[in-house]
Every structure is written in structure tokens, then in C-alpha cells.
Amino acid sequence: MPTLPDATALCAQLAAAMRPSITPQTALVGIHTGGAWIAERLHRELAIQQPLGSIDVAFYRDDYNQRGLHKGAKASNIPFDVEGAHIVIVDDVLYTGRTIRAALNELFDYGRPARVDLAVLVDRGGRELPVAATWCPQTLALPASQTLVLERDGETLSFRITEK
Amino acid sequence: MNRNPQLNAHGELQHLITLEGLSREILQGILDTAEPFAEVAEREVKKVPLLRGKSVFNLFFENSTRTRTTFEIAAKRLSADVINLNINTSSASKGESLLDTVDNLAAMQADMFVVRHASSGAPYLIAQHLAATGREHIHVVNAGDGRHAHPTQGLLDMYTIRHYKKDFTRLTVAVVGDVLHSRVARSQIHALRTLGVPEIRVIAPRTLLPSGVADMGVRVFQDMKEGLKGVDVVMMLRLQNERMQGALLPSPQEYFKYYGLTPDKLRLAKPDAIVMHPGPMNRGIEIDSAVADGSHSVILPQVTFGIAVRMAVMSMLAGS
């Protein structure tokens, strides 16, 4: 069993890594739900001026024909003008890259951003698409049988590994 | 096995024929799913790719421009290809020609049929036929059949009530008007009961009440003023002139006097009551223009919500 990543420490590292690239035009979009929690925190810590966005990729997932509509889909909320914006997509774990592909497709239905970056806490390998994070404080090789899940208890974020 | 014919082996909705017999979980699941679809309509690109490459056939054996349009918009916002067929039926050989039509369209690789038919049970007949011929992957949505059911209308009404009133379990809801001919009323009453509305009232003249309506768990009022007292939601029904056989009503004017929703009568309901109508409205017959266009009216939001609800239903079925 590998050591569990420390979500709080990783959030701080991620914020520090992102700080030099933040401009008044930078907007954050957290992927529902874990990414949205992290984006909330980064938004505060980095004093981002653009309102915080969140995205639920349920309507853009590529496994709809195999698995149907993802239950518990939430409305996406993009409260800034995507056209010409610098957007940072925020997620908890980068794995196959399929969620990021879906998020990019969804974002582009709101407009044409000038630049899109990706910020994640953990890269667990296993990519199935050519997707790379701009900022990622930790890599962690996990077997396909395991899932790395971010949980929130009050203000505390923590990781948990579950067996499929 | 006695499972609901609308559900597949995993308990997921495969067809939507009627709200009768669907659990609270399923109804709430549809309403919950509709919420994020409502947001899609606010976007620059009002479209999501879920049903890309799927063919949705709107089979309208009975005219209804509005319902057909809302289904068409819903399917198009899901990126489906939509084919509209308005088929006017008249002959006695309906059953046979109906299934022939279905077979032909199924041979064109249809993925979903949205069916409006003057005969109760037509969508169910189609679903059964598809199952019997090994084509249960084709989904059927009932867009109104005879006097039986209009489930997506019932669902969008529930979505509207939830949007404005949040909690079903504290509400008094009145369904007013031509209940006898109304498939909408049947779907509404089933859904209201399932979602836990404690008091459902039906307000109508005796001639427009179906026999056995009291068995549906409703309180029946023939005096509209009595029935509207203290209600949270007033759901008006359209007076279905085209379905009237014989003299069920003295005159439209007299109907308006006793059962038309006027500002005076509406004052008997709660001050924050909402007024709903499935459309198209007969102004001056079942509803006064001052009410239809007034501050209590949520009739146009119903139309907007209806698209999100139909998107939710279609995407849940096609993904089952």
C-alpha cells in the first residue's frame, strides 16, 4: 500500500507553483466534485479576481453509450466570459485524461479561451489520451484495480484509496 | 417476474409510457437530472453531445405543434437527428398500420420513438411490439395517448412545482377543469401522490369528472371557490372542446362563470400560490387573461422547464 498523498500540503504546493502564472484575467474552473473543492481553495489562496467556475462533464463523457447517463449530474457554472479568457481547469486526480477531454469540449461550448492550463494534485499515470498537467505536485503509480478518491470533511481534504 | 414494463432488468427507465407505478426515486431522479439540462439552455452553444448519431422519430398521429416542437428542441439540444412525422389516422385498421409504420421506421435504424396518439395505449403497444420482435433497444416516449397519460407534461409540472415550492410534502394542490378528458390530469395526480403531496384536490363540474376519480386519492370539489381555499398550487386544465361528445357543458360562458380562474377566485388561494396551465390556453373559458398574464402565473416558465425535463428523459432512456 503506497503512502497516501497529503491533500492539504499538495494544495499549498500547487498554489505556490501556479502563483507566478496568475494574471487578473486568469479564471479557475473546478471539475465536479473533487476538482471544485480544490478550485475553491486555490481561488481563495491565490486571490483570483475572476469569479470561480465549476464544471460537471456528465453530458460530455465518452462512456455514455456504455454506461448511460452519469447519475447525480450537477449544472455547470461558468460565471465569466470564456471568450479570450485564461482558464485553469482544476481536478483532483489525473488518470486516463478522458475527463479532461470532456471538460475541454464542454468549455469550448461556452466560447474560445485564449489559453487553457490544467492543475491537478496527483498524477496517477494510466493515460489513455495525450493529456498533460501544467502543474502537478505529485505523481503516484497506482494499479488499475485501485481508485484514488478525494474526500472532504468540513474544510479538510483527504485522499482515500478504494479497491474496485 | 412482474416488473414494470417501462423498466429494464437493472431497474432503469427504458421507456416512458406513464408515471403510474414509477417510484418516488425514479421521479426524483428525472427531476434532479433535468436541473443541469436547464443550464445548457443558458449557454452560447445550447447543445450537448449525448445523443449524437442517434435518430429520434417524432410520431405524431394526433396534431400538437407545441408538444412536438418541445420534443424536437429537446432532442436537437442533445445532438440527436430528429425526424418529424405527422400521421393523421382515420381508418379502422389503426392497430395494423401503426405497427407497420413502426416496423418501417425501425428498419431505418430508429433509436427512439416519441409517440402522440389519440388512442390510449398506443405507445405501450409499440413498446410491446418492439420487445416481442427483439428490438427493445429502441426506446418509446409517450407524448400523450388518448385519455391515458402525458408523462412528460406531468414531469415538467412537478419540476415547476419543485422549482417554486421546494418541498412537495407540505403542499395543497388543486387540479381544475376538464379532468374527464385529460391525460394531463391523470399524469399529474399520479406524480403528485408519488412525490408525497398530502392534499390533492380536483375541482370540476360533475359532468367532467371521470367515474372513480375519488379512488385516485383526491378530494373532489364541485364548488371552485370552496376548492381553491388555501391552495399552494393551481393546475388549470384546458377545456377540451374537440373531445366533447354530447352536452357536457351548458355554454363556454357559463363554464367560465363557475370554473374559469379569475383574479377574484384566485384570491382564495394562498397569497404566494402559483398558477399553471399545460397550454394551449382558452382565454376567457378556463382562465382569465388577467390571471394568465398575472404575477402568480408560471405558465411560460413551464414551457422552458419542459425542454430540460424532456432532455433528461431522452438522455436517461437512450443511455439505459
JSON list of C-alpha atoms in Angstrom, two decimals, chain A residues 23-29 48 50-51 53 80 85-89:
[
{"chain": "A", "resi": 23, "resn": "THR", "atom": "CA", "xyz": [-2.90, 37.33, -14.05]},
{"chain": "A", "resi": 24, "resn": "PRO", "atom": "CA", "xyz": [-6.05, 39.42, -13.48]},
{"chain": "A", "resi": 25, "resn": "GLN", "atom": "CA", "xyz": [-7.53, 37.56, -16.49]},
{"chain": "A", "resi": 26, "resn": "THR", "atom": "CA", "xyz": [-6.98, 34.08, -15.02]},
{"chain": "A", "resi": 27, "resn": "ALA", "atom": "CA", "xyz": [-10.15, 32.14, -14.21]},
{"chain": "A", "resi": 28, "resn": "LEU", "atom": "CA", "xyz": [-10.42, 28.79, -12.41]},
{"chain": "A", "resi": 29, "resn": "VAL", "atom": "CA", "xyz": [-12.84, 26.02, -13.34]},
{"chain": "A", "resi": 48, "resn": "ILE", "atom": "CA", "xyz": [-8.20, 35.15, -8.13]},
{"chain": "A", "resi": 50, "resn": "GLN", "atom": "CA", "xyz": [-12.42, 36.31, -11.89]},
{"chain": "A", "resi": 51, "resn": "PRO", "atom": "CA", "xyz": [-15.43, 34.53, -10.32]},
{"chain": "A", "resi": 53, "resn": "GLY", "atom": "CA", "xyz": [-16.36, 28.37, -12.19]},
{"chain": "A", "resi": 80, "resn": "PHE", "atom": "CA", "xyz": [-17.18, 34.66, -16.60]},
{"chain": "A", "resi": 85, "resn": "ALA", "atom": "CA", "xyz": [-10.00, 34.10, -21.13]},
{"chain": "A", "resi": 86, "resn": "HIS", "atom": "CA", "xyz": [-7.02, 32.37, -19.49]},
{"chain": "A", "resi": 87, "resn": "ILE", "atom": "CA", "xyz": [-8.63, 29.34, -17.87]},
{"chain": "A", "resi": 88, "resn": "VAL", "atom": "CA", "xyz": [-7.13, 26.86, -15.43]},
{"chain": "A", "resi": 89, "resn": "ILE", "atom": "CA", "xyz": [-9.02, 23.59, -15.25]}
]
